[in-house]
Coordinates of C-alpha atoms and ligand atoms in Angstrom, one line a residue:
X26 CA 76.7 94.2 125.8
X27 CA 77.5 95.1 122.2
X28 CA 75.4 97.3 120.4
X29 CA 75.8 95.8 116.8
X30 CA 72.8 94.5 115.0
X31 CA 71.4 91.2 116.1
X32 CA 73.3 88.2 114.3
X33 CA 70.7 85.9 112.4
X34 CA 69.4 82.9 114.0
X35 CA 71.6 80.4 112.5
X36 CA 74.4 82.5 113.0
X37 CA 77.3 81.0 115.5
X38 CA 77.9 84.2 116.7
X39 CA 77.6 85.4 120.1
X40 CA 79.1 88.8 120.4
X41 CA 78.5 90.2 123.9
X42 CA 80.5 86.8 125.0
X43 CA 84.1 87.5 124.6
X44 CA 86.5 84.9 125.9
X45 CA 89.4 83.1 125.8
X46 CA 89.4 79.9 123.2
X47 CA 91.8 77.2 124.3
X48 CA 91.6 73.9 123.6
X49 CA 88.3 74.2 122.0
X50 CA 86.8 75.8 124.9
X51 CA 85.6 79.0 125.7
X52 CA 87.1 80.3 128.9
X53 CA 86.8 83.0 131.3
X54 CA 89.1 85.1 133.2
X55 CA 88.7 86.4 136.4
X56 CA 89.6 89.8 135.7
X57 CA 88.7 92.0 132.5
X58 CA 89.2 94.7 130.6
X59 CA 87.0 97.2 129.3
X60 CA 86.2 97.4 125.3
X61 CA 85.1 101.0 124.2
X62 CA 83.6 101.9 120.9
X63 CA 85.6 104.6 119.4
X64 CA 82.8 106.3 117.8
X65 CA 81.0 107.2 121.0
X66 CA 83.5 106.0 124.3
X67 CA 81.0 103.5 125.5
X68 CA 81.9 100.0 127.1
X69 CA 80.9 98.0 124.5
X70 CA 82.3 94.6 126.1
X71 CA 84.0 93.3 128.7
X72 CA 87.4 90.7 127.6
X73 CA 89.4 88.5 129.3
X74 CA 92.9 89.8 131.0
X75 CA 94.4 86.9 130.8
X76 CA 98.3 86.4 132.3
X77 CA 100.8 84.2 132.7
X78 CA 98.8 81.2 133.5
X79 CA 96.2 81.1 130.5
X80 CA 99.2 81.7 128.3
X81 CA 100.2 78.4 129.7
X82 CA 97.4 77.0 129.0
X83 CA 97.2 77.9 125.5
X84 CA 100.6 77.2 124.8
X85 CA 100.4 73.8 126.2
X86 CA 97.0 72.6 124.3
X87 CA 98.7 74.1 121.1
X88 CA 101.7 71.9 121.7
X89 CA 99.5 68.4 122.5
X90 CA 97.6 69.3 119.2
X91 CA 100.6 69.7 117.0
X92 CA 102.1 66.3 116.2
X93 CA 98.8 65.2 114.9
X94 CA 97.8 68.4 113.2
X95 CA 101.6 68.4 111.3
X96 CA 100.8 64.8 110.2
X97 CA 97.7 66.1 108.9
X98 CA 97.8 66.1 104.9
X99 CA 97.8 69.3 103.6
X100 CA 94.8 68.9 101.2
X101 CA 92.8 68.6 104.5
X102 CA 94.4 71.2 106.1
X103 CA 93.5 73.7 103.1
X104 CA 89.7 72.2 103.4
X105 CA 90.1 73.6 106.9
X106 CA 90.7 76.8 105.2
X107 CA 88.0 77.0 102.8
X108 CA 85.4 76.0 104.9
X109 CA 87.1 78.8 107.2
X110 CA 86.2 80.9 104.7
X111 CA 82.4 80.0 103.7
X112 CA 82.0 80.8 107.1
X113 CA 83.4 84.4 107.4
X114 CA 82.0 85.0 104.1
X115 CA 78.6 83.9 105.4
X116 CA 78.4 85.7 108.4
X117 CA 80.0 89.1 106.6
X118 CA 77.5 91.5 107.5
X119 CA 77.6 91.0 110.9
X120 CA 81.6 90.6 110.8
X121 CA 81.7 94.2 109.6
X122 CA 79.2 95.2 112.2
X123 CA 80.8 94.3 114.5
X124 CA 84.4 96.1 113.2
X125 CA 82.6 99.0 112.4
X126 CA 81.8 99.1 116.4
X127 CA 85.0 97.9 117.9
X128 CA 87.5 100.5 115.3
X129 CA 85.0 103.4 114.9
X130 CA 86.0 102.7 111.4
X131 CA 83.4 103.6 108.3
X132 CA 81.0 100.1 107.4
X133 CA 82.2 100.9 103.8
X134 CA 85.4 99.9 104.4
X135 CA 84.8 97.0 106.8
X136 CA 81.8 95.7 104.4
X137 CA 83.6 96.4 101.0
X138 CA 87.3 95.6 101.8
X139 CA 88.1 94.4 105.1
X140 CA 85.8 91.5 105.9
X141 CA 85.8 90.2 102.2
X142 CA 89.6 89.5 102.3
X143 CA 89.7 88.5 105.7
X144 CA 87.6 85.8 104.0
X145 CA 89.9 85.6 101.0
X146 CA 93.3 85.4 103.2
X147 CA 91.6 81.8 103.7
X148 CA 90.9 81.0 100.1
X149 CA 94.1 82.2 98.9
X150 CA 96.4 80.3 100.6
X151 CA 94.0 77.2 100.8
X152 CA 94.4 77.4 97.1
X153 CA 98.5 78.7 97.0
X154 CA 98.9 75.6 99.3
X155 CA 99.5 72.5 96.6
X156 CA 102.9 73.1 94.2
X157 CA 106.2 72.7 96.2
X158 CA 105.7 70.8 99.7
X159 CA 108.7 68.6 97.8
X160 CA 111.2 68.8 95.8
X161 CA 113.8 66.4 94.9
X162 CA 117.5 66.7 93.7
X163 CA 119.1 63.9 92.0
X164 CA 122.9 63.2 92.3
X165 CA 124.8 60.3 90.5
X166 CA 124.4 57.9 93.6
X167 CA 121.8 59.2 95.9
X168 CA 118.8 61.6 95.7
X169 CA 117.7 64.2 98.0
X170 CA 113.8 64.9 99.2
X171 CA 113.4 68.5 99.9
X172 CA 110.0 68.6 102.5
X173 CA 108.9 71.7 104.1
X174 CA 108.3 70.8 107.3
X175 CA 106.0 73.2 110.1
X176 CA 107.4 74.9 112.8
X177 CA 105.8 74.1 115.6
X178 CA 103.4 76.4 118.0
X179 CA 102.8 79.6 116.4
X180 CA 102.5 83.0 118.3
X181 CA 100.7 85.2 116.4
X182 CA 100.3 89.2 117.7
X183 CA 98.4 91.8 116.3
X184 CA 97.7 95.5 116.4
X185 CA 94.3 97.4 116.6
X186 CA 94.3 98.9 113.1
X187 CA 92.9 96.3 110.8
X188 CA 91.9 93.6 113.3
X189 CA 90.3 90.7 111.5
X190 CA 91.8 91.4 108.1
X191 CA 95.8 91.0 109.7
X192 CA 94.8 88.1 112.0
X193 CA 93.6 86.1 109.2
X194 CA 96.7 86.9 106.9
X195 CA 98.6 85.1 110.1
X196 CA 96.1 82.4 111.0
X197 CA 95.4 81.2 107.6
X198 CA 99.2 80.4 106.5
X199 CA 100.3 79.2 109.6
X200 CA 97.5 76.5 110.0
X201 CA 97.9 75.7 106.2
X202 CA 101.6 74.9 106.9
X203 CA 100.8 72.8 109.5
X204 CA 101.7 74.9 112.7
X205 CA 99.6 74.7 115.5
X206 CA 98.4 78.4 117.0
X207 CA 98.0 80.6 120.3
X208 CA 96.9 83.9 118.6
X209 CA 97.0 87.9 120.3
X210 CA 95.0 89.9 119.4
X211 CA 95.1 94.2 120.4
X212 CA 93.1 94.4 123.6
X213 CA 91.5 97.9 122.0
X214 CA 89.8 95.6 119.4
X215 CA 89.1 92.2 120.2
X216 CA 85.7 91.5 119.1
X217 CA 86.1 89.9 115.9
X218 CA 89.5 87.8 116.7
X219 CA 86.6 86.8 119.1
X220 CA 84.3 85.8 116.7
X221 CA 87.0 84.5 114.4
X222 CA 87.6 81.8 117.3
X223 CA 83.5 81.0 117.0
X224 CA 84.0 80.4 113.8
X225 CA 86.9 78.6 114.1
X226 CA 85.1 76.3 116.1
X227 CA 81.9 76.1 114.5
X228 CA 84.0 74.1 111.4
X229 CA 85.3 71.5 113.6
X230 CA 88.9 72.4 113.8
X231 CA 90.6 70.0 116.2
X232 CA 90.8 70.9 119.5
X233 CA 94.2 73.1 120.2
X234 CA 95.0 73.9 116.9
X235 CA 93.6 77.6 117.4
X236 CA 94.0 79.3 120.7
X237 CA 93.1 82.5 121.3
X238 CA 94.1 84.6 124.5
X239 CA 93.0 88.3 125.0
X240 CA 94.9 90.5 127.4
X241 CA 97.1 93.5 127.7
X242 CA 100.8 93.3 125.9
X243 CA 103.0 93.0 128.7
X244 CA 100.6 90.5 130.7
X245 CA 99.7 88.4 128.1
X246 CA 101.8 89.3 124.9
X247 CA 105.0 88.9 126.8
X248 CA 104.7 85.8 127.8
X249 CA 103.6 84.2 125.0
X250 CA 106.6 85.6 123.0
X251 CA 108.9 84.5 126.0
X252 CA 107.3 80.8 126.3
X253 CA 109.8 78.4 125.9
X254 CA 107.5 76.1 123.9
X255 CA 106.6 78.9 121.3
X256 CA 109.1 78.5 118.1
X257 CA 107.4 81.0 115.7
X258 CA 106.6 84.4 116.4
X259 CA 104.7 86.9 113.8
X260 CA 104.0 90.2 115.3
X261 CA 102.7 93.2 114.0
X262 CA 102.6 96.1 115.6
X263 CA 104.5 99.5 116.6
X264 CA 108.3 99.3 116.3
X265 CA 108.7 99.7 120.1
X266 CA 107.1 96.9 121.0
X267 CA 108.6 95.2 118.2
X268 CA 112.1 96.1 120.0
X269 CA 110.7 94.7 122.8
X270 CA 109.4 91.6 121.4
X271 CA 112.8 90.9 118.9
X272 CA 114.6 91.5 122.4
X273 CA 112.8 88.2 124.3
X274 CA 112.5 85.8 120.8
X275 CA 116.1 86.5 119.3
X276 CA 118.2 84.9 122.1
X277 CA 115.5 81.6 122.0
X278 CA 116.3 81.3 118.4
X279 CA 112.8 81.7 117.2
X280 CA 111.4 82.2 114.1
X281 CA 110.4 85.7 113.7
X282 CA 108.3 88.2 111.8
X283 CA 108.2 91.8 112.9
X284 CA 105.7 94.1 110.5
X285 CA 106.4 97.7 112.2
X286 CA 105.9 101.2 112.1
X287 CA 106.3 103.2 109.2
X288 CA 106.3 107.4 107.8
X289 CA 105.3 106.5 103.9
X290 CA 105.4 108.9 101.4
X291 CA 104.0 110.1 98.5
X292 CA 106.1 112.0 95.8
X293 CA 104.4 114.0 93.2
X294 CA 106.4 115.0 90.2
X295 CA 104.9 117.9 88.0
X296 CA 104.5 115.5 84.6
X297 CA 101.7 113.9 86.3
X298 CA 100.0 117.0 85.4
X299 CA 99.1 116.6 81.8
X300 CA 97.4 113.4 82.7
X301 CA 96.6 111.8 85.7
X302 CA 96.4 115.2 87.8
X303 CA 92.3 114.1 89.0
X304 CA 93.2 110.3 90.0
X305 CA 96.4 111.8 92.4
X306 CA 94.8 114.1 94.2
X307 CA 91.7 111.8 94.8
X308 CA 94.0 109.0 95.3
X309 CA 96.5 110.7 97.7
X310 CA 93.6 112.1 99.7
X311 CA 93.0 107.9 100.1
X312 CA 96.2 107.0 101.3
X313 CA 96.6 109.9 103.3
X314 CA 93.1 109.2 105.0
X315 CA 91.7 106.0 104.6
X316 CA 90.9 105.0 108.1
X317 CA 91.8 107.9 109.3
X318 CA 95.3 107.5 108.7
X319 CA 95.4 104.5 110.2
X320 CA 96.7 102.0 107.8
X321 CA 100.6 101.1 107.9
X322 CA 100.0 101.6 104.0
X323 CA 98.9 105.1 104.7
X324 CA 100.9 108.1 103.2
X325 CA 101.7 110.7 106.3
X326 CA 104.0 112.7 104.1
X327 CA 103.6 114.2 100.7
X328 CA 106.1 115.8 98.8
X329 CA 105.7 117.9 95.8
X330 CA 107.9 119.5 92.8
X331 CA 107.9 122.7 93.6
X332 CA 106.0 124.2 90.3
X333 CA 102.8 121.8 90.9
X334 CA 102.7 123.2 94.8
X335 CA 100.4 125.3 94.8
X336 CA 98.3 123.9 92.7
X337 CA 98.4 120.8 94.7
X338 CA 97.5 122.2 98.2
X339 CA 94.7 123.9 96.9
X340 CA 93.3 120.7 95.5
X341 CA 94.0 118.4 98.2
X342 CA 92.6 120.7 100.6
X343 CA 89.4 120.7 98.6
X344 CA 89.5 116.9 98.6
X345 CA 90.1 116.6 102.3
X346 CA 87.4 119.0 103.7
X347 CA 84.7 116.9 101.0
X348 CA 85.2 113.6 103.5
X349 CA 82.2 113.1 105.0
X350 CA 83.4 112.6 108.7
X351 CA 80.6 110.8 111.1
X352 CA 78.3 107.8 112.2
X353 CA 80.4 104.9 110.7
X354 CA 77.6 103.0 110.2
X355 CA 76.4 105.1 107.5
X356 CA 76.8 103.9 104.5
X357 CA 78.6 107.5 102.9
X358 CA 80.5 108.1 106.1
X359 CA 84.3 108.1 104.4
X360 CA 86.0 109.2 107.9
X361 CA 85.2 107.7 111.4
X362 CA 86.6 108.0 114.8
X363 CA 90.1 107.1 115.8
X364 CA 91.0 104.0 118.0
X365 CA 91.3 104.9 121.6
X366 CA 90.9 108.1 123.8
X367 CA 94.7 107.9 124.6
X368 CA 95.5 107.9 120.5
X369 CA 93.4 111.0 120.0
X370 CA 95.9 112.6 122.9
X371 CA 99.0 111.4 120.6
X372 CA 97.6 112.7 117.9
X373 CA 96.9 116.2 119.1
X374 CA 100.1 116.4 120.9
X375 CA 101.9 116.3 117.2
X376 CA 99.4 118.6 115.9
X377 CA 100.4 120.8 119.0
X378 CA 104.1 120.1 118.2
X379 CA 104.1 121.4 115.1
X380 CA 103.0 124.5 115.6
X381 CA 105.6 125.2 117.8
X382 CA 107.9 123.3 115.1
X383 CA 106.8 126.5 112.8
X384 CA 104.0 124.1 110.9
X385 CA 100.7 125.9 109.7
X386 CA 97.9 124.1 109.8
X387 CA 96.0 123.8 106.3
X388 CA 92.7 122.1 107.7
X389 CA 91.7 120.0 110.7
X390 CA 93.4 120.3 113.4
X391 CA 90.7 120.0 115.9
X392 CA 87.4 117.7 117.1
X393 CA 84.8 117.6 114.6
X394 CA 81.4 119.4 115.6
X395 CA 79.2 116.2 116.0
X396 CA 76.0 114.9 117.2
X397 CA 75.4 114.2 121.2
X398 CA 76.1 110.7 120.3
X399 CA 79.3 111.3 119.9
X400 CA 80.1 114.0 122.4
X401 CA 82.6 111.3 124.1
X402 CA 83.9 109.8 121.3
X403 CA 87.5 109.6 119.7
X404 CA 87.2 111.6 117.0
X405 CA 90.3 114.3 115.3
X406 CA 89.3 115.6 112.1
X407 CA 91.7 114.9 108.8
X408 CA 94.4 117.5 109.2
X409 CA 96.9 118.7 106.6
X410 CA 99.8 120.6 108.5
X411 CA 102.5 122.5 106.0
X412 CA 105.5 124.8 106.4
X413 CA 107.8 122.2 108.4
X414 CA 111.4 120.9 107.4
X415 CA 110.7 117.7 106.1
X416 CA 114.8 116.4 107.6
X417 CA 114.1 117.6 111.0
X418 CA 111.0 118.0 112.3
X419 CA 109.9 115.7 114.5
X420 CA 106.4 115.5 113.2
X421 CA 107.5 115.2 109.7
X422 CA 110.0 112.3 110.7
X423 CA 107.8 110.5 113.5
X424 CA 105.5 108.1 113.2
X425 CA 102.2 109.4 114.3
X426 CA 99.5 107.0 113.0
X427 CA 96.4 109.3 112.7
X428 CA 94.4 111.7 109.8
X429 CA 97.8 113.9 110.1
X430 CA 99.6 114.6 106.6
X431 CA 102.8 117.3 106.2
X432 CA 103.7 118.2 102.9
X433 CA 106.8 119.6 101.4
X434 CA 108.2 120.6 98.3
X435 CA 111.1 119.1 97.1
X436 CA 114.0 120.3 93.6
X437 CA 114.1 117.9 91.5
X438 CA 114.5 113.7 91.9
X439 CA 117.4 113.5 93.7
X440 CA 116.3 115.8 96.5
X441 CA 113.0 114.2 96.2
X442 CA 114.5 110.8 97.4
X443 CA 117.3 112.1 99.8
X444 CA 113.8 113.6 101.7
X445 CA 112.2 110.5 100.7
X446 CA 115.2 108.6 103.2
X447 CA 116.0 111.0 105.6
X448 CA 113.5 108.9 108.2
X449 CA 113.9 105.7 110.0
X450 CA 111.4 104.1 108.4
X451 CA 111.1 102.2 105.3
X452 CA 107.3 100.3 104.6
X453 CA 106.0 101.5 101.5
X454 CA 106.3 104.6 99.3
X455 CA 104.4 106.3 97.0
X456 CA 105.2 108.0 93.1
X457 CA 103.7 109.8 90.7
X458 CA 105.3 110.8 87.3
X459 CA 104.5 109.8 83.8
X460 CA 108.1 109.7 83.4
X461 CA 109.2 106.1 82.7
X462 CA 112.8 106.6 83.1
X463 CA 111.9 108.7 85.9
X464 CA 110.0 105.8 87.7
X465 CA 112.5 103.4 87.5
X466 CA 115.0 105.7 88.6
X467 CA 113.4 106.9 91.9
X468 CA 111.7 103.8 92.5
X469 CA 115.1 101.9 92.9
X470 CA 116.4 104.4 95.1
X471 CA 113.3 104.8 97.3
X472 CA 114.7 102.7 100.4
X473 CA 111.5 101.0 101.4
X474 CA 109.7 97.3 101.0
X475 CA 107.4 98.4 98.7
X476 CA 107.0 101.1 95.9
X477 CA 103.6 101.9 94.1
X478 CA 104.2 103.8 90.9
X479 CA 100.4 106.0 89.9
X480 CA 98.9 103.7 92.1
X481 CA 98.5 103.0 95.5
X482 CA 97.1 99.9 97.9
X483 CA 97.2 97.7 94.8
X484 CA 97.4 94.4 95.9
X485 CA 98.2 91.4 94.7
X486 CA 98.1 88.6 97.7
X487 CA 101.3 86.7 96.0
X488 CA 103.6 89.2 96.2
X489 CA 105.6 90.7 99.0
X490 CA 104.6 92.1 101.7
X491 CA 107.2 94.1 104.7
X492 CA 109.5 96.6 105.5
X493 CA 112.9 97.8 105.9
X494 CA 114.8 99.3 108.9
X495 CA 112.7 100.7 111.1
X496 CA 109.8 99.1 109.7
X497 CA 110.1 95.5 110.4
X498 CA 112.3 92.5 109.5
X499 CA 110.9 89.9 106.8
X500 CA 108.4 89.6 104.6
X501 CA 104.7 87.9 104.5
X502 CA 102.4 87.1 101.3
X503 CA 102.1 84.3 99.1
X504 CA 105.7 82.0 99.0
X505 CA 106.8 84.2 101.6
X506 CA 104.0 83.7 104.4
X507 CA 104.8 79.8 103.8
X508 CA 108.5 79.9 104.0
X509 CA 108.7 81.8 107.3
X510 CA 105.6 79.3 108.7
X511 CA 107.5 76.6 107.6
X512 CA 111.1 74.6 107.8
X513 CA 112.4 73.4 104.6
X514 CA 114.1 69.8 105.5
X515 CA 116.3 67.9 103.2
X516 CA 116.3 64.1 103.3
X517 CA 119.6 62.5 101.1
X518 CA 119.1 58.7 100.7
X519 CA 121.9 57.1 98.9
X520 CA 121.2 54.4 96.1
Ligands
NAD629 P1 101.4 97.9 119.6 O1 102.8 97.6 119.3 O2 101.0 98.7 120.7 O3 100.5 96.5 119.9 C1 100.5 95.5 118.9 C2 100.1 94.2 119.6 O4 101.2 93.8 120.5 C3 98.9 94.2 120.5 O5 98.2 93.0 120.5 C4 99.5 94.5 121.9 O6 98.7 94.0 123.0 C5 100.8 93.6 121.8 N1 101.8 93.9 122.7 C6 102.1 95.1 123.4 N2 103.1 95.0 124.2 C7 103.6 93.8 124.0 C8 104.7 93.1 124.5 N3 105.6 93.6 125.4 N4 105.0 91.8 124.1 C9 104.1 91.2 123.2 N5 103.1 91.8 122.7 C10 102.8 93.1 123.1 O7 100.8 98.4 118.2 P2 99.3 99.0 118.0 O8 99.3 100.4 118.6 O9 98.3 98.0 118.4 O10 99.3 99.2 116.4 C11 99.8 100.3 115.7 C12 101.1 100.0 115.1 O11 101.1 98.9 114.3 C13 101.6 101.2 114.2 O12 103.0 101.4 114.6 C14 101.5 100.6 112.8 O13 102.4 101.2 111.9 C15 101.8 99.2 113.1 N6 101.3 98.3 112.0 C16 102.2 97.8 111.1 C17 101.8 97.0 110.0 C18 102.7 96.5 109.0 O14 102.3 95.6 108.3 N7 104.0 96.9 109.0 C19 100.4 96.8 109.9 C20 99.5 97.3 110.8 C21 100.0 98.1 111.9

């Protein structure tokens, strides 16, 4: 049913078919669920709704796989991995293809950056894997054998945004560390979580060690997180359902991961004038829009030193109404369409709000003027909204997850950073300054997991990755993805 470009012939791809994968077989549900493409509201594919039962199912093959896949040496596991990765990495084009179909996403982005290191996820921690599975500590008559041991069966839940890119970041720790796997992905996007499982299977994998159910959250989601034989859960997702899911895996003592919601700023200090003044505004038009907004990363609040305001706005206006929204599978579309019909609805409803919050609306605001083809699409165009207090308003404060920005002027530092904390959330913030002292200063105080200074999205897979409050509990990347998909486990023999 899928519209994406034919795979090749030796591809192991077969898109239209989207099932269940449990126990190394592909299985059907009775009931399904529709799939539309964002970019024109088609049914592109028809999933699995898969409840209670299939859960079971999955949960159970992932639990007879696990004592052999945990005695599996780790060198084989992280060959696993790599040949994982050949595999994404081989069938790429098509991968972000198929994204670009399921999102409504731009194919720059799913070609350039998010198929490439869903494919590096796998080579990463294949290669992060060999160091510190042991450690020993001698004492004067015995010595003690630090092993990291796995968890068990692993529940891994995912959101619509960045579908392949975040399951891998799950899938390819938790296998390397010897868990076994009964993955969720969002029922908005399951096509290449889909796919993934193809691929999965096309390198042998044993049988169980990757599951793969598709469903809604509370049918399927639910009780996966509730299952007694689950002991790890990584979600990531809104912080509502992460309340939700904290609320079942908490009093079963599982290990857990919640990557939430966020309202990330960006703070612009008037020294980055003499310099960098181009690279911000280009740069903050990126995290503001990237994806339409749609990127927990994403900045939805900007705030500015008052004497650079004006001169700001005007320039990131200019740089907002140059995206070129349309077709995603173009290759200089910047902007596509937004995930679902009911998240355009959100999104308007805060653009609504705050115009009756006293917000004026600097550009966007409404449905882009498109071809026929996308008459019934989910599309909003990138909308900059100024003029509301940046404390209490409940679109400056909420988390709305869409090409909506506010911005606001701010004193000097300290205000900037008592605005900067006045919301619930705490992912990632944004700063630019040419001011050293400055930098350090703010950056400290900017209460958040993450803090990019001139910069923003700069990566580096090692280090941490997660929020505070609001925004999640615990952190992934590098050491950290293997310490929470693992146990460490100390042995004392006496001499
Ligand atoms: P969501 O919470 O609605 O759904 C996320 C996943 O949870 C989906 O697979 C969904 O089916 C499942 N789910 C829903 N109800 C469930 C339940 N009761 N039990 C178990 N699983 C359930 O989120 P979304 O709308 O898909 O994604 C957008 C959100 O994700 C935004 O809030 C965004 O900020 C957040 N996000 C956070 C990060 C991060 O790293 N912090 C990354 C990406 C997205």
């Amino acid at each position: 049913m899928t519209t994406a470009t034919k795979c090749s012939s030796d591809s192991v791809l077969t898109d239209g078919d989207v099932r269940n994968y449990i126990n190394g077989n592909f299985v059907s549900t009775a009931d399904t669920i529709d799939d539309f493409g964002p970019a024109t509201g088609t049914v592109i594919a028809r999933i699995p709704r898969s409840q209670q039962a299939d859960v079971d199912n999955a949960v159970a093959a992932a639990k007879s796989a696990y004592p052999e896949w945990k005695a599996t040496p780790v060198a084989v596991r992280a060959e696993y991995l790599h040949k994982i990765c050949a595999a994404i990495q081989k069938e790429a084009a098509h991968l972000a293809e198929l994204e670009t179909l399921d999102c409504g996403k731009p194919i720059s982005l799913t070609s350039q950056v998010e198929i490439p290191r869903a494919a590096l996820n796998f080579k990463f921690f294949a290669e992060f894997a060999t160091g510190d599975e042991t450690q020993s500590h001698e004492m004067a008559d015995a010595v003690n054998i630090t092993q990291r041991a796995p968890v068990g069966v692993a529940a891994l839940i995912t959101p619509w945004n960045l579908p392949l890119y975040l399951l891998t970041w799950k899938v390819a720790p938790a296998l390397l560390c010897g868990n076994t796997i009964v993955a969720k992905p969002s029922e908005l996007t399951p096509l290449t979580a889909n796919a993934l499982a193809q691929i999965i299977h096309s390198v042998g994998l044993p049988a169980g060690v990757f599951n793969l159910v598709h469903g809604y959250g509370a049918e399927c989601g639910g009780p996966l997180v509730g299952h007694e034989d689950v002991s790890l859960v990584s979600f990531t997702g809104g912080t509502a359902t992460g309340k939700l899911v904290a609320a079942t895996a908490a009093p079963q003592f599982k290990k857990l991961s919640l990557e939430l919601g966020g309202k990330n700023a960006a703070i612009i200090f008037k020294d980055c004038e003499n310099d960098d003044w181009d690279n911000m505004i280009a740069t903050t038009v990126r995290s503001s829009f990237l994806n339409s907004g749609q990127v927990c990363l994403c900045c939805s609040r900007i705030l500015v030193e008052e004497s650079v305001y004006d001169r700001f706005v005007t320039d990131f206006v200019k740089g907002v109404e140059a995206l070129r929204i349309g077709r995603p599978l173009d290759k200089d579309t910047t902007t596509g369409a937004l995930s679902s019909r009911a998240h355009v609805e959100k999104v308007r409803s805060y653009i609504q709000l705050a115009k009756e919050e006293g917000g004026v609306i600097l550009t966007g605001g409404v449905i882009p003027d498109l071809k026929e083809e996308f008459a019934e699409g989910f599309w909003l165009k990138p909308t900059v909204i100024a003029g509301l207090d940046p404390r209490t308003s409940r679109v400056a404060t909420e988390e709305i997850f869409g090409p909506v920005v506010t911005i606001h002027t701010f004193k000097d530092a300290a205000d900037a950073v008592d605005i900067h904390n006045s919301v619930k959330y705490g992912l990632a913030g944004t700063l630019w300054t040419s001011n050293l002292k400055q930098a350090h200063a703010v950056s400290r105080q900017m209460h958040t997991g993450m803090v990019w200074v001139n910069t923003w999205l700069h990566r580096d897979l090692r280090v941490p990755f997660g929020g505070v409050m609001a925004s999640g509990v615990g952190r992934e990347g590098g050491k950290h993805s293997l310490e929470f998909f693992s146990e460490l486990k100390n042995i004392c023999f006496k001499y």
